[in-house]
Tab-separated table of C-alpha atoms in Angstrom:
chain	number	residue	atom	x	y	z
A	1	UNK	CA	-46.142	-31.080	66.352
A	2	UNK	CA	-46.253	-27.585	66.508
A	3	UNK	CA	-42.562	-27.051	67.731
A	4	UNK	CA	-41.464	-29.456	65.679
A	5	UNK	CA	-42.486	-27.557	62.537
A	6	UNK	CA	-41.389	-24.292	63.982
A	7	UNK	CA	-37.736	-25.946	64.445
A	8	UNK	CA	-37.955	-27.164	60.652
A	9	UNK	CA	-39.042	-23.849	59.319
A	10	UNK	CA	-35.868	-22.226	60.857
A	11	UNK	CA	-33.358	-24.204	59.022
A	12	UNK	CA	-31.360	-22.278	56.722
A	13	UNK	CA	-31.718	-23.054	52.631
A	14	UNK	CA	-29.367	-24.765	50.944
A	15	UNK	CA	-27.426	-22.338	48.698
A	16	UNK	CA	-28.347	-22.729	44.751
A	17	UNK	CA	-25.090	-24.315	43.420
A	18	UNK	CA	-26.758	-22.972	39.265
A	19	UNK	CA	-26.517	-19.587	40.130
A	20	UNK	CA	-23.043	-19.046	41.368
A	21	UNK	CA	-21.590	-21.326	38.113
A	22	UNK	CA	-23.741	-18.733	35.913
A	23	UNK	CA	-22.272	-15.961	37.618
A	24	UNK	CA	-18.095	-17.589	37.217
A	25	UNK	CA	-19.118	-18.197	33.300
A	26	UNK	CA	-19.732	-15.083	32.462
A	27	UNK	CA	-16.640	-14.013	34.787
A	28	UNK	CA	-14.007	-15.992	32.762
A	29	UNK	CA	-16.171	-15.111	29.524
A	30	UNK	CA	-15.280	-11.190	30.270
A	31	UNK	CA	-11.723	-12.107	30.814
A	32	UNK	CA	-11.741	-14.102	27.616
A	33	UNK	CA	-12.793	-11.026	25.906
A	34	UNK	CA	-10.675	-8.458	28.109
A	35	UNK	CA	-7.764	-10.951	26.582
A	36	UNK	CA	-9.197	-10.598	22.851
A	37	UNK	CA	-9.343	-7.278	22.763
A	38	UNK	CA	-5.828	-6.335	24.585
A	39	UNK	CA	-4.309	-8.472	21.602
A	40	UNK	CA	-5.992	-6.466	18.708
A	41	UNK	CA	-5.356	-3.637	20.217
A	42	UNK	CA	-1.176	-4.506	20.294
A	43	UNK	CA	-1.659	-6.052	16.434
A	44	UNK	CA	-3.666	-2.580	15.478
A	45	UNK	CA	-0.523	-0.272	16.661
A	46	UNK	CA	2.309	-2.472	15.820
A	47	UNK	CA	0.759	-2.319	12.323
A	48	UNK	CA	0.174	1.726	12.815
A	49	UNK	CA	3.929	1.843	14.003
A	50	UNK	CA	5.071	-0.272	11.265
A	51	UNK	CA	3.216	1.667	8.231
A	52	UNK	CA	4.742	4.752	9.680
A	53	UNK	CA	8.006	3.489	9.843
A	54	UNK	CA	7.419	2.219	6.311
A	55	UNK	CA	6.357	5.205	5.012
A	56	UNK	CA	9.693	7.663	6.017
A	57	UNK	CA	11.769	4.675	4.923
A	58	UNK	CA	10.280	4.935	1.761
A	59	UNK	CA	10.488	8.484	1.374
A	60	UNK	CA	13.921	8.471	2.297
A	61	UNK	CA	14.562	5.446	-0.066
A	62	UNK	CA	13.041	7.755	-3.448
A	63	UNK	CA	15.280	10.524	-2.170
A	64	UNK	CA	18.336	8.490	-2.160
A	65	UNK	CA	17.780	7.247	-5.670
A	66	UNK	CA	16.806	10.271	-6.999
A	67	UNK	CA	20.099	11.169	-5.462
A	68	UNK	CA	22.348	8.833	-6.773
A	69	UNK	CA	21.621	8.877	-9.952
A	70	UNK	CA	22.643	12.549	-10.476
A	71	UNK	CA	26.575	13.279	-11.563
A	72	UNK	CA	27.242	15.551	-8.558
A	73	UNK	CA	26.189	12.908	-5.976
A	74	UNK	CA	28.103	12.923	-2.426
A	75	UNK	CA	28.632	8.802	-2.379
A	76	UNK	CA	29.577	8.990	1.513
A	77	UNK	CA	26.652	11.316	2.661
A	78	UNK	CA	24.566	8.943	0.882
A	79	UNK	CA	25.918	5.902	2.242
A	80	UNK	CA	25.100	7.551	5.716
A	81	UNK	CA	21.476	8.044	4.768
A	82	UNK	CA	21.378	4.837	3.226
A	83	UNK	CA	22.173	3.248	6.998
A	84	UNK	CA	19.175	4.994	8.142
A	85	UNK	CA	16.684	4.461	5.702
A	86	UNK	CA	17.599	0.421	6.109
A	87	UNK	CA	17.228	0.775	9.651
A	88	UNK	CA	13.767	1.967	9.136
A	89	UNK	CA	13.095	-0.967	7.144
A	90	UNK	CA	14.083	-3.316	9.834
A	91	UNK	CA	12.342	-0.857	12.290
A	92	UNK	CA	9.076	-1.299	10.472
A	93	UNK	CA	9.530	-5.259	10.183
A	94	UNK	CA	10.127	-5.571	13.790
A	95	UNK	CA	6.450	-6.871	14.185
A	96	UNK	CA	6.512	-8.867	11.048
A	97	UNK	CA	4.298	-11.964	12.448
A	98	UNK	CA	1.679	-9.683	13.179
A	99	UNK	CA	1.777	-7.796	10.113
A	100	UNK	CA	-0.877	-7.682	7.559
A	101	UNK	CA	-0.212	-9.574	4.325
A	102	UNK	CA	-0.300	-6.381	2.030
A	103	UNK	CA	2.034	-4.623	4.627
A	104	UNK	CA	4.383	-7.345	5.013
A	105	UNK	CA	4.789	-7.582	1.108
A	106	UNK	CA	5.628	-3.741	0.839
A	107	UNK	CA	7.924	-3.960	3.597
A	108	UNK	CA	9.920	-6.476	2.308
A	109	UNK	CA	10.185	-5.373	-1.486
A	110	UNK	CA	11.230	-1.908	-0.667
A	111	UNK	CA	13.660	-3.392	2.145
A	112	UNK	CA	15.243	-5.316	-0.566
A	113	UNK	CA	15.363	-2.279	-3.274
A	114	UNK	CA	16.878	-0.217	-0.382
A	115	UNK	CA	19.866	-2.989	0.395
A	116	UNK	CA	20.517	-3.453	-3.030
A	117	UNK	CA	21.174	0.666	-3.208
A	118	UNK	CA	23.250	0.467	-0.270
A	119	UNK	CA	25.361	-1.866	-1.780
A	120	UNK	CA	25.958	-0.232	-5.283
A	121	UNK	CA	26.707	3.081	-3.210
A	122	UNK	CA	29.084	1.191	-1.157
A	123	UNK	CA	30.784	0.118	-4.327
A	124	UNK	CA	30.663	3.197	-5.917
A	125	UNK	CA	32.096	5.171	-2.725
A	126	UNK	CA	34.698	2.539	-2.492
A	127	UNK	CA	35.913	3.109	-6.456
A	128	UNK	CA	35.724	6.876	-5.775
A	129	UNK	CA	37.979	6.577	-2.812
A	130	UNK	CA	40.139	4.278	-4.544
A	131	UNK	CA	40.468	6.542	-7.847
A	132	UNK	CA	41.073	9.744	-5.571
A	133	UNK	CA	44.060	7.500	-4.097
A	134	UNK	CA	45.629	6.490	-7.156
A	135	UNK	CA	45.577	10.312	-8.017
A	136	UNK	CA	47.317	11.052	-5.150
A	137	UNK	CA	49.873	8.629	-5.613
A	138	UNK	CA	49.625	9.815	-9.418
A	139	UNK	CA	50.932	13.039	-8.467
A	140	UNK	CA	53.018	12.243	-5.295
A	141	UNK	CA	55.162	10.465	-8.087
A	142	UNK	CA	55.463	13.162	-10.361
A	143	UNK	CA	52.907	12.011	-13.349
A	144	UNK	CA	50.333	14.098	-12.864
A	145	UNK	CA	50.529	15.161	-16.415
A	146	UNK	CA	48.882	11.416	-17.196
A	147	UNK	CA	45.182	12.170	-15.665
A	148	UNK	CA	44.344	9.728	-17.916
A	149	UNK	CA	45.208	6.129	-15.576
A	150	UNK	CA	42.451	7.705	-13.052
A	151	UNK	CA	40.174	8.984	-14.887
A	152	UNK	CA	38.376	5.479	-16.538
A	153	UNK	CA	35.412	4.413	-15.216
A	154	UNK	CA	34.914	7.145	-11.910
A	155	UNK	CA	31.536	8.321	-11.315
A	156	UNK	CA	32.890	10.902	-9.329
A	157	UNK	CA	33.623	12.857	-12.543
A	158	UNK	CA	31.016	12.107	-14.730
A	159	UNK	CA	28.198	10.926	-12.770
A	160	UNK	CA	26.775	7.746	-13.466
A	161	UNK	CA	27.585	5.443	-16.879
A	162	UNK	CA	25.011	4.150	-19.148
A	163	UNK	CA	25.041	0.822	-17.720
A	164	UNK	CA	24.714	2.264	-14.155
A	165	UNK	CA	21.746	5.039	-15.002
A	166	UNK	CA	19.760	2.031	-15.729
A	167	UNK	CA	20.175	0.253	-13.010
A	168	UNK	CA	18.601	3.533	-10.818
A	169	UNK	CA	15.856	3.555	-13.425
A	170	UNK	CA	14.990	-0.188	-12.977
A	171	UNK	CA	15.305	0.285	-9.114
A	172	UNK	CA	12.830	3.406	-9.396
A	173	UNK	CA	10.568	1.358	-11.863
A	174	UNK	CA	10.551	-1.263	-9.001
A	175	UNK	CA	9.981	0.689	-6.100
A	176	UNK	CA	7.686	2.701	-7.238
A	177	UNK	CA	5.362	-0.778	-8.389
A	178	UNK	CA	5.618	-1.825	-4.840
A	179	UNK	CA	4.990	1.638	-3.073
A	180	UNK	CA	1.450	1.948	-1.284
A	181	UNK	CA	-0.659	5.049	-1.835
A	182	UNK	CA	0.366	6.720	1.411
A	183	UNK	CA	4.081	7.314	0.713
A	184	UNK	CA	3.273	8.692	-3.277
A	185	UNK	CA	3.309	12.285	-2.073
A	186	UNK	CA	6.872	11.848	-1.692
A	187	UNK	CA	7.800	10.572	-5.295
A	188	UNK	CA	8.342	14.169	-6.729
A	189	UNK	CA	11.991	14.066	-7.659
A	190	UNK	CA	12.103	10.593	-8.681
A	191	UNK	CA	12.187	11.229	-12.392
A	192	UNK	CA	15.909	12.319	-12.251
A	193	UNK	CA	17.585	9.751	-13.963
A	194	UNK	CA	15.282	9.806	-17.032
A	195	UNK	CA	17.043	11.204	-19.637
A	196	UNK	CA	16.177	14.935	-21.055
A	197	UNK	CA	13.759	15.829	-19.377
A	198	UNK	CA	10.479	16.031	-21.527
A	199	UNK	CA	8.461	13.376	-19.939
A	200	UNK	CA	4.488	15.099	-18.680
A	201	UNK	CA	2.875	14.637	-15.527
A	202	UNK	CA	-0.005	13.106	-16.857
């Protein structure tokens, strides 16, 4: 009886089956969170990359209206910043599904102010180029005592019309309504096409 006890108290234990399904739980538990966190990190610097995209798109945007609304305004240098400043829009919507709301809003109203100045530059480099070519041909003919068939409706002499001036002043209005507070350092300037200037900074 002896030995037979001795040969049952030498068998090995069974191994406890609890302990090693506690153990894989919390495994796949610290991966879950590993996973979580990776994520918010990419969503916290796509939005960081996007608001500073935002922001010298912005900028950029104020300059180029303040620009274009003055009478000596270079239509085909600002066409060329106007290409940049709308690929900074698109820049900073690149990671528009993982935007936040606010963000996403401001991104898309000052995307759409900034395509609507591209195309009235366009426009208005495109009359300026044709007006400088009818002058050309004005004077290649021998009329150039008649500046008056070229000289109608051309910005390039006079700046912007009436009808034009408040155009810039409703796109201003706009933009500046739809600008965050990070980008306002960059509004000085902006009050160009207000006529005379007596308007107060406060």
């Amino acid at each position: 009886m002896t030995a037979t006890n001795g040969t049952s108290n030498s068998l090995p234990k069974p191994p406890v089956t609890g302990t090693k399904r506690a153990a894989l739980a919390v495994r796949i538990a610290l991966v879950v969170f590993a996973c979580l966190a990776l994520i918010l990190a990419l969503v916290a610097a796509a939005n960081l990359q996007a608001q500073s995209s935002y922001n010298q798109a912005t900028a950029s945007l104020k300059a180029d209206l303040a620009a274009s609304a003055k009478a000596t305004a270079d239509w085909s240098t600002l066409a060329a910043r106007q290409e940049q400043t709308d690929d900074q829009f698109a820049e900073a919507a690149t990671w528009n599904a993982v935007l936040l709301p606010e963000l996403k809003q401001l991104i898309a109203a000052n995307s759409a102010t900034s395509r609507t100045l591209t195309k009235r530059i366009a426009a208005e480099l495109k009359q300026q180029q044709g007006a400088a070519s009818s002058s050309s041909a004005d004077s290649g003919d021998g009329s150039a005592q008649q500046p008056s068939a070229s000289s109608s409706p051309s910005p390039s002499q006079d700046g912007l019309n009436d009808e034009q001036r408040q155009q810039v002043q409703d796109l201003l209005k706009s933009n500046q309504s739809a600008s965050p507070s990070p980008s306002t350092s960059s509004t000085t300037g902006t009050t160009t096409p207000t006529p005379s200037g007596s308007v107060k900074p406060w």
